[in-house]
Structures are given as structure tokens and as C-alpha cells.
Coordinates of C-alpha atoms and ligand atoms in Angstrom, one line a residue:
M111 CA 27.8 -3.8 8.9
S112 CA 24.1 -3.8 9.3
K113 CA 22.0 -4.9 12.5
Y114 CA 18.8 -6.8 12.4
I115 CA 15.1 -6.0 14.2
F116 CA 12.7 -9.2 13.7
V117 CA 9.2 -8.8 14.6
T118 CA 6.9 -11.5 14.8
G119 CA 3.7 -11.5 15.4
G120 CA 1.6 -13.7 18.2
V121 CA -1.9 -14.8 19.0
V122 CA -4.0 -13.5 16.2
S123 CA -2.9 -12.2 12.6
S124 CA -4.4 -8.4 11.7
V125 CA -3.0 -6.8 15.1
G126 CA -0.9 -4.1 13.4
K127 CA 2.7 -5.7 12.9
G128 CA 3.0 -4.2 9.6
I129 CA 2.6 -0.9 11.1
T130 CA 4.5 -1.3 13.8
V131 CA 7.4 -2.5 11.7
A132 CA 6.8 0.9 10.0
S133 CA 6.7 2.7 13.0
I134 CA 9.9 1.4 14.3
G135 CA 11.3 2.7 11.1
T136 CA 9.9 6.0 11.8
I137 CA 11.7 6.5 15.3
L138 CA 14.8 5.0 14.1
K139 CA 15.0 7.4 11.0
S140 CA 14.1 10.4 13.4
R141 CA 17.3 9.6 15.0
Q142 CA 19.4 9.9 11.7
I143 CA 19.9 6.5 11.6
S144 CA 19.3 4.7 8.2
V145 CA 16.9 1.8 8.1
T146 CA 15.0 -0.6 5.5
A147 CA 12.6 -3.1 5.5
Q148 CA 11.7 -6.5 4.6
K149 CA 8.5 -8.4 4.6
L150 CA 8.5 -12.6 5.1
D151 CA 5.3 -14.1 3.5
P152 CA 5.0 -17.2 4.7
Y153 CA 2.4 -18.5 1.7
L154 CA 3.3 -20.6 -1.3
N155 CA 3.0 -18.0 -4.0
V156 CA 5.7 -16.6 -5.8
D157 CA 4.4 -13.1 -4.9
P158 CA 0.8 -11.6 -4.2
G159 CA 0.4 -10.7 -8.0
T160 CA -1.9 -13.5 -8.8
M161 CA -3.9 -13.6 -5.6
S162 CA -7.5 -11.9 -4.9
P163 CA -7.3 -8.6 -3.7
Y164 CA -10.2 -10.1 -1.2
Q165 CA -7.5 -12.5 0.0
H166 CA -4.7 -10.5 0.3
G167 CA -5.5 -6.8 -0.1
E168 CA -4.1 -4.4 -2.2
V169 CA -0.9 -5.5 -4.1
F170 CA 1.8 -2.8 -4.1
V171 CA 4.0 -2.3 -6.5
T172 CA 7.8 -1.2 -6.0
Q173 CA 9.5 0.9 -8.7
D174 CA 11.6 -1.8 -9.8
G175 CA 8.2 -3.6 -10.5
A176 CA 8.1 -6.1 -7.9
E177 CA 4.2 -6.7 -6.9
T178 CA 4.7 -7.3 -3.1
D179 CA 2.2 -7.4 0.2
L180 CA 0.6 -3.9 1.1
D181 CA 2.6 -4.2 4.2
L182 CA 5.7 -2.7 1.8
G183 CA 3.5 0.5 1.2
N184 CA 3.3 1.2 4.9
Y185 CA 7.0 1.0 5.0
E186 CA 7.5 3.4 2.4
R187 CA 5.1 6.0 3.4
F188 CA 6.4 5.8 7.4
I189 CA 10.5 5.5 6.3
D190 CA 10.1 7.5 3.4
V191 CA 12.2 5.1 1.1
N192 CA 11.8 3.6 -2.0
L193 CA 12.2 -0.3 -1.7
T194 CA 12.7 -2.8 -4.1
A195 CA 12.2 -6.4 -4.5
E196 CA 14.6 -7.4 -2.3
S197 CA 12.0 -6.4 0.6
S198 CA 9.3 -8.8 -0.3
V199 CA 10.3 -12.6 0.3
T200 CA 7.8 -15.5 0.1
S201 CA 8.2 -19.3 0.6
G202 CA 7.4 -19.2 -3.0
Q203 CA 10.4 -18.0 -3.9
I204 CA 12.5 -19.7 -1.3
Y205 CA 11.2 -22.7 -2.1
S206 CA 11.3 -22.4 -5.8
E207 CA 14.9 -20.8 -5.6
V208 CA 16.0 -23.8 -3.6
I209 CA 14.6 -26.4 -6.0
A210 CA 15.9 -24.8 -8.9
K211 CA 19.6 -25.0 -7.4
E212 CA 18.7 -28.8 -6.7
R213 CA 18.3 -29.5 -10.3
R214 CA 21.1 -27.5 -11.5
G215 CA 22.9 -29.7 -9.3
D216 CA 24.5 -27.2 -7.0
F217 CA 24.2 -29.6 -3.9
L218 CA 26.3 -31.9 -5.5
G219 CA 24.5 -35.3 -4.2
G220 CA 23.4 -33.6 -0.8
T221 CA 19.6 -34.1 0.7
I222 CA 18.1 -31.6 0.5
Q223 CA 16.4 -30.1 3.8
V224 CA 14.7 -27.2 5.4
V225 CA 17.6 -27.2 7.6
P226 CA 20.0 -26.1 6.2
H227 CA 19.1 -25.3 2.8
V228 CA 15.9 -23.6 3.0
T229 CA 17.1 -21.7 6.1
T230 CA 20.4 -20.8 4.5
E231 CA 18.5 -19.4 1.2
I232 CA 16.4 -17.4 3.8
K233 CA 19.3 -15.7 5.5
D234 CA 20.9 -15.0 2.2
R235 CA 18.0 -12.8 1.6
F236 CA 18.4 -11.1 4.9
K237 CA 22.1 -10.2 4.1
L238 CA 21.0 -9.5 0.5
L239 CA 18.9 -6.3 1.6
A240 CA 21.8 -5.7 3.8
E241 CA 24.2 -5.3 1.6
K242 CA 22.2 -3.7 -0.9
S243 CA 20.6 -1.0 1.0
K244 CA 23.9 -0.6 3.4
A245 CA 20.9 0.3 6.2
D246 CA 22.4 0.9 9.7
V247 CA 19.2 -1.3 10.7
V248 CA 17.0 -3.8 8.4
I249 CA 13.9 -4.3 10.2
I250 CA 12.2 -7.9 9.3
E251 CA 8.6 -8.8 9.6
V252 CA 7.9 -12.5 9.8
G253 CA 4.5 -12.5 8.2
G254 CA 1.7 -14.5 10.0
T255 CA 1.5 -15.6 13.6
V256 CA 3.7 -17.3 15.9
G257 CA 2.9 -21.2 15.5
D258 CA 1.9 -21.2 12.2
I259 CA 3.1 -24.5 10.5
E260 CA 4.6 -22.2 6.9
G261 CA 6.6 -19.9 8.7
L262 CA 8.7 -22.4 11.3
P263 CA 11.8 -21.9 8.5
F264 CA 11.6 -18.2 9.0
L265 CA 11.5 -18.3 12.2
E266 CA 14.4 -20.8 12.3
A267 CA 16.1 -18.4 9.9
A268 CA 15.8 -15.5 12.7
R269 CA 17.1 -17.7 15.3
Q270 CA 20.1 -18.8 13.5
M271 CA 21.5 -15.2 12.6
R272 CA 21.9 -14.5 16.3
N273 CA 24.8 -16.4 16.2
E274 CA 26.1 -15.3 13.0
V275 CA 25.7 -11.8 13.5
G276 CA 25.9 -11.7 17.3
R277 CA 23.9 -10.7 19.9
D278 CA 24.6 -6.8 19.8
N279 CA 23.5 -7.0 16.3
I280 CA 19.8 -8.4 16.5
L281 CA 16.8 -7.6 18.3
Y282 CA 13.7 -9.9 18.2
V283 CA 10.3 -7.8 18.8
H284 CA 7.5 -9.6 19.4
V285 CA 3.9 -7.9 19.0
T286 CA 0.7 -9.6 20.7
L287 CA -2.7 -8.9 21.1
L288 CA -4.3 -8.6 24.8
P289 CA -8.0 -9.6 24.3
Y290 CA -10.6 -8.1 26.7
L291 CA -13.4 -9.9 28.3
N292 CA -16.7 -8.1 28.6
S293 CA -17.5 -10.7 31.1
T294 CA -14.7 -9.8 34.0
K295 CA -13.9 -6.0 32.3
E296 CA -10.4 -7.3 31.7
L297 CA -7.0 -8.0 29.5
K298 CA -5.9 -11.2 29.5
T299 CA -2.4 -11.9 29.2
K300 CA -2.5 -15.9 28.6
P301 CA -2.5 -15.8 25.4
T302 CA 0.7 -13.5 25.1
Q303 CA 2.5 -15.9 27.6
H304 CA 1.5 -18.9 25.1
S305 CA 2.8 -17.2 21.8
V306 CA 5.6 -16.3 23.6
N307 CA 6.3 -19.9 24.9
E308 CA 6.0 -21.1 21.3
L309 CA 8.7 -18.5 20.2
R310 CA 10.8 -19.8 23.1
R311 CA 10.2 -23.5 21.8
I312 CA 11.8 -22.5 18.6
G313 CA 14.5 -20.7 20.1
I314 CA 13.5 -17.1 20.2
Q315 CA 13.6 -15.1 23.5
P316 CA 11.7 -11.7 22.6
D317 CA 13.8 -8.9 23.7
I318 CA 10.8 -6.5 23.4
I319 CA 7.0 -7.0 23.5
V320 CA 4.5 -4.7 21.6
C321 CA 1.2 -5.4 23.4
R322 CA -1.7 -4.3 21.2
S323 CA -4.8 -3.7 22.9
D324 CA -8.2 -1.8 22.6
Y325 CA -8.2 -0.7 25.9
P326 CA -6.0 0.9 28.4
I327 CA -3.0 -1.6 29.6
S328 CA -2.7 -1.1 33.5
E329 CA 0.9 -1.1 35.3
E330 CA -0.4 -4.9 36.8
I331 CA -0.7 -6.3 33.2
R332 CA 3.0 -5.0 32.3
N333 CA 4.3 -6.4 35.3
K334 CA 2.8 -9.6 34.6
I335 CA 3.6 -9.7 31.2
S336 CA 7.0 -8.9 32.1
L337 CA 7.3 -11.4 34.6
F338 CA 5.9 -14.6 33.0
C339 CA 7.9 -13.5 29.4
D340 CA 10.9 -12.8 31.3
V341 CA 11.3 -9.6 29.4
E342 CA 12.2 -6.3 31.1
R343 CA 9.1 -4.0 32.3
K344 CA 10.6 -1.2 30.3
A345 CA 10.6 -3.6 27.1
V346 CA 6.8 -4.1 27.7
I347 CA 5.4 -1.8 25.0
P348 CA 1.8 -1.2 25.0
L349 CA 0.1 0.0 22.3
T350 CA -3.7 0.8 22.7
T351 CA -5.3 1.3 19.6
V352 CA -5.2 5.0 18.1
S353 CA -7.5 6.8 15.6
T354 CA -4.9 7.4 12.8
I355 CA -1.9 4.7 11.9
Y356 CA 0.6 7.4 11.9
E357 CA 0.0 8.2 15.6
V358 CA 1.5 4.9 15.8
P359 CA 5.1 6.2 15.8
L360 CA 4.5 9.1 18.4
V361 CA 3.0 6.2 21.0
L362 CA 5.7 3.9 20.5
E363 CA 8.2 7.0 21.4
E364 CA 6.2 8.1 24.4
E365 CA 6.6 4.6 25.6
G366 CA 10.6 4.4 25.2
L367 CA 10.8 2.2 22.7
G368 CA 13.3 4.3 20.5
Q369 CA 15.6 4.9 23.6
L370 CA 15.2 1.1 24.0
I371 CA 16.2 -0.2 20.8
V372 CA 19.1 2.4 20.6
D373 CA 20.5 0.9 24.1
K374 CA 20.1 -2.7 22.9
M375 CA 21.2 -2.1 20.1
K376 CA 24.4 -0.1 20.7
L377 CA 23.1 2.2 18.0
K378 CA 24.9 5.8 17.3
P379 CA 21.7 8.1 17.2
Q380 CA 21.1 11.6 16.8
P381 CA 18.3 13.1 19.4
P382 CA 15.2 12.0 18.0
S383 CA 12.7 14.9 16.6
L384 CA 8.8 13.5 15.3
S385 CA 8.0 17.1 15.0
Q386 CA 6.5 16.6 11.1
W387 CA 4.5 13.4 12.6
Q388 CA 3.3 15.5 15.6
E389 CA 2.0 18.3 13.1
L390 CA 0.5 15.6 10.9
V391 CA -1.4 13.9 13.9
N392 CA -2.5 17.2 15.3
L393 CA -3.6 18.4 11.2
I394 CA -6.0 14.9 11.1
K395 CA -7.2 15.4 14.3
T396 CA -8.5 19.1 13.6
P397 CA -12.1 18.9 12.9
R398 CA -12.2 21.0 9.3
Q399 CA -15.1 20.9 6.8
P400 CA -15.3 17.8 4.7
V401 CA -14.9 17.1 0.9
K402 CA -16.9 14.1 -0.3
I403 CA -15.7 11.5 -2.7
A404 CA -16.8 8.2 -4.3
L405 CA -14.3 5.8 -4.5
V406 CA -16.4 3.2 -7.1
G407 CA -14.9 0.1 -7.4
K408 CA -15.4 -3.4 -7.3
Y409 CA -13.5 -4.6 -4.4
V410 CA -15.2 -2.0 -1.9
E411 CA -16.1 -4.7 0.8
L412 CA -12.7 -4.8 1.8
Q413 CA -11.3 -1.6 1.9
D414 CA -7.5 -2.9 2.0
A415 CA -7.8 -3.8 -1.7
Y416 CA -7.6 0.3 -1.9
F417 CA -4.8 0.8 1.0
S418 CA -2.7 3.3 -1.3
V419 CA -5.7 4.7 -2.6
R420 CA -6.8 5.9 0.8
E421 CA -3.8 7.0 1.9
A422 CA -3.2 9.0 -0.7
L423 CA -6.6 10.4 -0.7
Q424 CA -5.6 11.3 2.8
H425 CA -2.0 13.1 2.5
A426 CA -4.1 15.2 -0.2
I427 CA -6.6 15.8 2.0
L428 CA -4.3 17.3 4.5
H429 CA -2.6 19.4 2.1
H430 CA -5.7 21.4 1.9
E431 CA -6.8 21.2 5.3
R432 CA -10.1 19.5 4.9
D433 CA -11.5 15.8 6.1
L434 CA -12.2 13.1 4.0
E435 CA -15.3 11.7 3.3
L436 CA -14.9 8.8 1.5
I437 CA -18.0 7.1 0.1
W438 CA -17.1 3.1 -1.0
V439 CA -19.6 2.6 -3.9
P440 CA -19.6 -1.0 -5.3
S441 CA -19.9 -0.4 -8.8
E442 CA -22.3 -3.0 -9.6
T443 CA -24.9 -1.2 -7.5
L444 CA -24.6 1.6 -10.3
E445 CA -25.4 -1.2 -13.1
N446 CA -28.4 -1.6 -15.2
N447 CA -29.8 1.5 -14.3
G448 CA -29.3 0.8 -10.5
D449 CA -29.6 3.7 -7.8
D450 CA -27.0 6.8 -8.8
S451 CA -28.5 8.9 -6.4
I452 CA -25.0 8.7 -4.3
L453 CA -23.1 10.4 -6.9
R454 CA -25.6 13.4 -6.6
T455 CA -23.8 14.3 -3.3
V456 CA -20.0 13.7 -4.0
Q457 CA -17.6 16.8 -5.0
G458 CA -15.4 14.2 -7.1
I459 CA -15.2 10.8 -8.1
I460 CA -12.0 8.3 -8.4
V461 CA -11.9 5.2 -10.0
P462 CA -9.3 3.0 -8.7
G463 CA -7.2 0.2 -10.2
G464 CA -8.9 -3.5 -11.2
F465 CA -9.1 -6.7 -13.3
G466 CA -12.2 -8.6 -14.5
I467 CA -15.3 -7.3 -16.3
R468 CA -17.3 -7.6 -13.0
G469 CA -18.9 -3.8 -12.0
I470 CA -17.4 -2.5 -15.1
E471 CA -20.2 -0.7 -16.3
G472 CA -21.1 0.6 -13.1
M473 CA -18.0 2.6 -13.4
V474 CA -18.6 3.7 -16.6
R475 CA -21.6 4.8 -15.7
A476 CA -19.6 6.7 -12.9
A477 CA -17.6 8.1 -15.6
T478 CA -20.2 8.9 -17.5
Y479 CA -21.9 11.0 -14.5
A480 CA -18.3 12.9 -13.8
R481 CA -18.1 14.2 -17.8
E482 CA -21.8 15.2 -17.9
N483 CA -22.2 16.9 -14.6
K484 CA -18.6 18.3 -14.5
I485 CA -17.9 16.6 -11.6
P486 CA -14.0 15.9 -11.1
Y487 CA -12.9 12.7 -11.9
L488 CA -9.6 10.6 -11.3
G489 CA -8.9 7.5 -13.0
L490 CA -6.1 5.1 -11.7
C491 CA -5.1 2.4 -14.9
L492 CA -8.6 0.4 -14.6
G493 CA -9.7 4.0 -14.1
M494 CA -8.5 5.4 -17.4
H495 CA -9.4 2.3 -19.1
V496 CA -13.2 3.1 -18.0
M497 CA -12.7 6.8 -18.8
V498 CA -11.2 6.0 -22.4
I499 CA -14.1 3.6 -22.8
E500 CA -16.5 6.3 -21.6
F501 CA -15.5 9.0 -23.5
G502 CA -15.3 6.2 -26.8
R503 CA -18.9 5.4 -26.5
Y504 CA -19.7 9.2 -26.4
A505 CA -17.1 10.0 -29.1
L506 CA -17.8 7.1 -31.6
G507 CA -21.5 6.9 -30.9
S508 CA -21.7 3.8 -30.2
D509 CA -22.6 1.8 -26.5
E510 CA -20.1 -1.0 -28.2
A511 CA -16.7 0.6 -27.3
N512 CA -14.7 -1.1 -24.9
S513 CA -11.8 -2.9 -23.3
T514 CA -10.5 -6.1 -25.2
E515 CA -10.3 -7.4 -21.6
F516 CA -14.1 -7.2 -21.2
N517 CA -15.2 -7.9 -25.4
A518 CA -12.7 -9.3 -27.0
D519 CA -14.8 -8.7 -30.2
T520 CA -15.9 -5.5 -29.7
P521 CA -15.9 -3.7 -33.0
Y522 CA -14.5 -0.2 -31.4
P523 CA -11.4 -1.7 -29.1
V524 CA -10.5 1.9 -27.8
I525 CA -8.3 -0.5 -24.9
D526 CA -6.3 -3.6 -26.3
F527 CA -3.2 -5.3 -26.4
L528 CA -1.0 -3.3 -28.9
P529 CA 0.0 -5.0 -32.0
D530 CA 3.5 -6.0 -30.7
Q531 CA 1.9 -7.2 -27.4
K532 CA -0.4 -10.1 -29.0
D533 CA 2.4 -12.7 -28.8
E534 CA 2.9 -12.2 -25.5
K535 CA -0.8 -12.5 -24.9
N536 CA -0.6 -16.2 -26.7
K537 CA 2.0 -16.9 -24.0
G538 CA -0.2 -16.0 -20.9
G539 CA 0.3 -12.5 -21.2
T540 CA 2.7 -10.0 -18.9
M541 CA 2.0 -7.3 -17.4
R542 CA 3.9 -4.0 -17.7
L543 CA 5.6 -3.6 -14.0
G544 CA 7.1 -0.9 -12.1
N545 CA 8.9 2.5 -13.2
Y546 CA 8.2 3.7 -16.8
P547 CA 8.9 7.2 -18.0
C548 CA 6.4 9.5 -19.2
Q549 CA 6.5 13.1 -21.1
L550 CA 4.0 15.5 -20.0
V551 CA 2.5 18.0 -22.3
N552 CA 3.0 21.4 -21.3
G553 CA -0.1 23.4 -20.6
S554 CA -1.9 20.2 -19.7
R555 CA -3.4 19.8 -16.2
A556 CA -1.3 16.9 -15.5
A557 CA 2.0 19.1 -16.5
Q558 CA 0.4 22.2 -13.8
A559 CA -0.1 19.7 -11.5
Y560 CA 3.6 17.8 -11.8
G561 CA 5.4 21.1 -12.3
Q562 CA 8.2 19.5 -14.5
E563 CA 7.8 17.6 -18.1
L564 CA 9.5 14.3 -17.4
I565 CA 8.1 12.0 -14.5
Y566 CA 8.5 8.2 -13.9
E567 CA 5.4 6.3 -12.4
R568 CA 4.9 2.6 -11.5
H569 CA 2.7 0.5 -13.6
R570 CA 1.2 -3.1 -13.2
H571 CA -1.3 -3.5 -16.3
R572 CA -1.5 -5.5 -19.5
Y573 CA -3.7 -3.6 -21.4
E574 CA -3.0 0.0 -23.2
F575 CA -4.8 2.7 -25.2
N576 CA -5.5 1.5 -28.9
N577 CA -3.8 4.5 -31.1
D578 CA -6.3 3.8 -33.5
Y579 CA -8.6 5.8 -31.8
R580 CA -6.3 8.7 -31.2
E581 CA -7.3 10.9 -33.2
R582 CA -10.9 10.6 -33.3
L583 CA -11.0 10.9 -29.5
E584 CA -9.0 13.7 -29.9
K585 CA -11.4 15.5 -32.2
A586 CA -14.4 15.1 -29.5
G587 CA -11.9 16.7 -26.9
M588 CA -9.9 14.1 -25.4
V589 CA -6.3 15.8 -24.5
Y590 CA -3.4 13.3 -24.5
S591 CA -1.2 14.9 -21.8
G592 CA 1.1 12.4 -21.1
L593 CA 3.1 10.0 -23.4
S594 CA 6.0 7.6 -23.4
P595 CA 8.8 9.2 -24.7
D596 CA 8.7 7.6 -27.9
G597 CA 5.2 8.9 -28.2
R598 CA 3.6 5.4 -28.7
L599 CA 2.1 5.0 -25.1
V600 CA -0.9 7.1 -24.0
E601 CA 0.0 7.6 -20.3
V602 CA -2.0 10.2 -19.3
C603 CA -5.5 11.8 -20.7
E604 CA -7.9 14.1 -20.0
V605 CA -10.9 15.4 -21.3
A606 CA -10.8 19.2 -22.1
D607 CA -13.9 21.6 -21.5
H608 CA -13.9 20.0 -17.7
P609 CA -12.8 21.4 -14.7
W610 CA -11.1 18.3 -14.0
M611 CA -11.4 14.8 -15.3
L612 CA -8.1 13.0 -15.8
A613 CA -6.8 9.5 -15.7
C614 CA -3.4 7.5 -16.1
Q615 CA -2.2 4.3 -16.8
F616 CA 0.1 3.9 -14.1
H617 CA -0.8 4.0 -10.0
P618 CA 0.2 7.6 -8.6
E619 CA -1.2 6.3 -5.5
F620 CA 2.1 4.1 -4.8
G621 CA 4.1 7.4 -4.7
S622 CA 2.4 9.4 -2.3
R623 CA 3.9 10.3 1.4
P624 CA 2.6 11.9 4.4
G625 CA 3.3 15.5 4.0
H626 CA 4.2 15.2 0.0
P627 CA 0.7 14.2 -1.3
H628 CA 1.4 13.1 -4.7
P629 CA 0.7 15.9 -7.2
L630 CA -2.3 14.2 -9.4
F631 CA -4.2 13.7 -5.8
R632 CA -3.5 17.1 -5.0
D633 CA -4.9 19.1 -7.6
F634 CA -8.0 16.4 -7.3
I635 CA -8.7 17.3 -4.1
G636 CA -8.2 20.9 -5.2
A637 CA -10.5 20.8 -8.0
A638 CA -13.2 18.5 -5.7
K639 CA -13.3 20.9 -2.7
D640 CA -15.0 23.4 -3.9
I641 CA -17.7 21.8 -5.7
L642 CA -21.0 22.4 -4.5
R643 CA -23.7 19.3 -4.1
E644 CA -27.2 18.9 -3.6
G645 CA -27.8 19.4 0.2
A646 CA -24.7 21.4 0.9
Q647 CA -24.6 24.3 2.5
P648 CA -22.8 27.3 0.9
P649 CA -20.6 28.7 3.3
L650 CA -22.0 31.5 5.0
P651 CA -21.2 35.3 4.3
L652 CA -18.5 36.6 6.7
S653 CA -19.6 39.7 6.9
S654 CA -22.6 40.7 8.1
N655 CA -23.6 44.0 6.5
L656 CA -25.9 42.9 4.4
Ligands
LIG213 N1 -7.0 -5.0 -15.9 C1 -5.9 -3.8 -16.5 C2 -5.1 -4.3 -17.2 O1 -4.6 -5.6 -16.7 C3 -6.3 -2.6 -15.3 C4 -5.1 -3.3 -14.4 C5 -5.1 -2.1 -13.2 O2 -5.9 -1.6 -12.9 N2 -3.8 -2.5 -12.4 O3 -4.8 -3.3 -18.0

């Protein structure tokens, strides 16, 4: 039977609860305890798929095609598991399921209430993941902050679980922020006390409090939190801000969190080994020659919108023992002959996923720049559409080549709905979501990167390469290096006669892990790292006998 760890948040959001959950996963896994994770999102949307990235950051896609919160990406990267739809639960899903059951008559004339009907539905989701994963420990992150109206049914369900599974099989971890007052130069514990009071009011006494702070946390503060919040002194775990998220598991282990969890939950672990993580952090902290990459996108003001892309670049950079200098370029600034001087300094250009017309022409300009100046280019999903539009304009000799997503009446719809998708379009459109197979063409850069011919990658898009243009673009030098096994869908394409210009219809960023960079990101950085740009100093010759 699985045991459960519930992680709640106090004081404010965005203090790194997701990374704490992911890191608890890492330190348990390092003891050979199998773990999985689940995120409870209190909003009423059924999933974040329809939410703007400005509201919610990146939409992370699981292999089985669920559109989820970006925290799931952190769980996957830290725990090194592939999660499924069961790991993502929203209030929207819970309520729509309860109401559907009521309509079907499943409750036989009963009055439907938050307790027990909604809370039972929530608990069923906990148990479903436990059963399906067979993990020793299921770590469940309650989204939002304690005290939010929407989060109450989730907390109530978490409370009820204690009696169902027994005290030794459940643990409550509360992550709070200790604000720093500049006037008195001290950290304050009062907000933490209040949020713990709020939790207790709901019936949950935390076993462990993880204290986030930008400043060192003194013994006195720890004692105070222990006394006022009624947790053991050793269960007050300080987590001061670190320079890389990959250091968090090391800090928590150092503070004794792993042993504490093992003892409190009576787990049977192997000795912990976090040496890979230590090596990773050492590597990140060693200054090295930077590789300058431009990320040209429409949501760059909110970097969380490209969370997995940034992480995948970071994993690839570490493989090449370099530093990442990532330049965030708002694509709109490149439009209408805007200033593109920034592109003259970068060694690689990446165009990530996205929806809607805003900023597209700026991305196309970046792709033209990459093609003409032979700068490595990696296009991800929308970034492939952009590369195909740009190449189409060049090959067909018309600026009107476009995707029907951006110009429904273009005479050259190089990206379009496929003929059998048109019906779906009328019904509102469905997306291709989750893992699909792709056959790589021998000898291509893609096949070289993966070192195998059949791959599976995660998708999230509606539009596809229009096969009517395959031949014409091929004649001008486009290579179709990855196709669906039936040959109907172009999944990867490359520009011949270019050092490295490749784009894929899927999202490789979701599959990259620290220590195992994704092959396409790895080879993109591999191609970019040796490119010399304006203002760059060529390395000095090592030998001085000149
Ligand atoms: N907007 C494009 C489509 O729907 C690309 C989506 C994406 O980049 N995820 O096909």
C-alpha cells in the first residue's frame, strides 16, 4: 500500500512549493523508495490547456496527452519518471465529474454536497494514482495557499485521508515564506504562525515546516517556529534561496529532511546517494565559456511560459560543459524591420511553441536570419511552422506563404489542417496531444542525434505541414527527416546546405532531463557552441611558439 505526503503552501504563492515537492521526490528516490507525484490545482478550469501562458506559465504535456501545470515538468525532471493524466487534478475536473454523476443518477436522490461527495471524488483521485503507480510514496502538492476559498475541499480531503490510511502512512509538509523586514533587519515568523493556525482550523497539524527565505535562518527563528507551530525542532527545515533549483534536493538532504521523512513514515530505505546531483550542481556552478542563444517568442516577458525549453537548454549546455547565455527576444520587436542587431551576436536561435498571430512575422524574420547567415536554428512546434513558412516564402518566391492559423486566405497554405481534420475544425478543433511515433530518415541530422530510427515524442498542436507543398519545398532544399510511420505527417524537417537548421512538430523539451539532455537540444547546442559572432573573441592559441 502506498503512503502519502501532502504538501501545502502558506503565506504567499510562488515560493517554490513545486520544486520542494520535486526535491522530496529526489531525496526519497535516492534511497530506492519509489515515488510519484500529483498536483491539485484549485481553479475551475478543467485543465490549463485553454489558459493564457501569461496566467499560468507553460502548459506541460504528459506522454498520455494530458495538458497540465508546469510543476509536473519539475516532478518529471527531478524524479525521472514519466507521469500520466492521473497526476494532474483540478477543481474543474472534480466538479464536472461529480455533476456528471448526479445527472446520471448515481447518487440515488441524495443531496450532493462538498463533504462528502466532492471530497470523496478527490480522495478517489489520490487512490487511483497510488493504485496505478504502485509507488511506495505518493507526494501530493495542494496548489494555491492555505486560506484560499477554492483550496478548501482539497485540504479537507487531505485531512480525511489520515483516518483512512492511518497516522504512519501520511505526512503533512507545510512550505512557508519568512519575509525579511529591511527596517529592523529581521525575518518574521508571524505569517507562518498564522498560516499554520489556518491549517489547524481545517484539522491539519503539519509534521514538517519548510521555511523559504532569501536570508539565513537563525537557530532562534527555528526554535520560535517549533514552539509556536508545535512541530519538532528538527522538523523546521530552512530552505534559503539557492542559485539553481537543482541544488534544492541537496539542501533539504543536508538539513535532514530525508531521514526525518523515513523515520516519521516508517519507510524501509537504502542509504541515500545524491552524488549525481552534487556533480550536476558543481557543474552548473563552475563558470565556463558561455554560448549565446536567442529565444524568440511572444511570451518572453514571462519566462515561466518557456520553463521546459529553458531547462532543456540548460541540460544540453551542461553536456557540452559550457554556460548558457539566454537572450529573451520578444518576437514583435523584430517585426516591420525592427532592430535585429541582437541576432548578430547570438550563436543559435530557438523558436518555441505558441498560439495566435501576434509576433509571428518577427519569428519568421529570425528564421530568415538563421537560414541566410547559417546560424543554428531549432524550431519547436510553432517554431517548425515558422521555419516552414519562411522556407516556403523563399522556395515559392512569395511573401504570402503562411499557415492558415495566421492567414485563412493565403494562396500558399504551407501549414494547414489536413483534409481529414477539416470536420474537426468545424466542431471547434481538437489538438494532437501526447506521444506519437515518428520514423526518422537514415543519415539525417535528426537520425544522427537520436541514434535510432523510431522515436516517440509529445505533441500539442492543431496544424500540420501541408503535403501539397512537400515536393516544391524539397526541390529548394528542405529535407523531411521525420515522418509519421504511415508517411502522412511531417514530424521533423531540416534545411539542407545549412550547418544545423532543424524543426520538429513535437515538443522535445518535455522529455529532457538533467544528466540526460534531449538529443535535439544537445546537438543544437553542439552546433551553436563553435559559431563565432560579432564582437566575440576567438580563443587564443595555446602554443606561444608563433
Ligand atoms: N499554434 C500551432 C498549432 O496549433 C502550434 C502549437 C504549438 O506550438 N504548441 O498547431
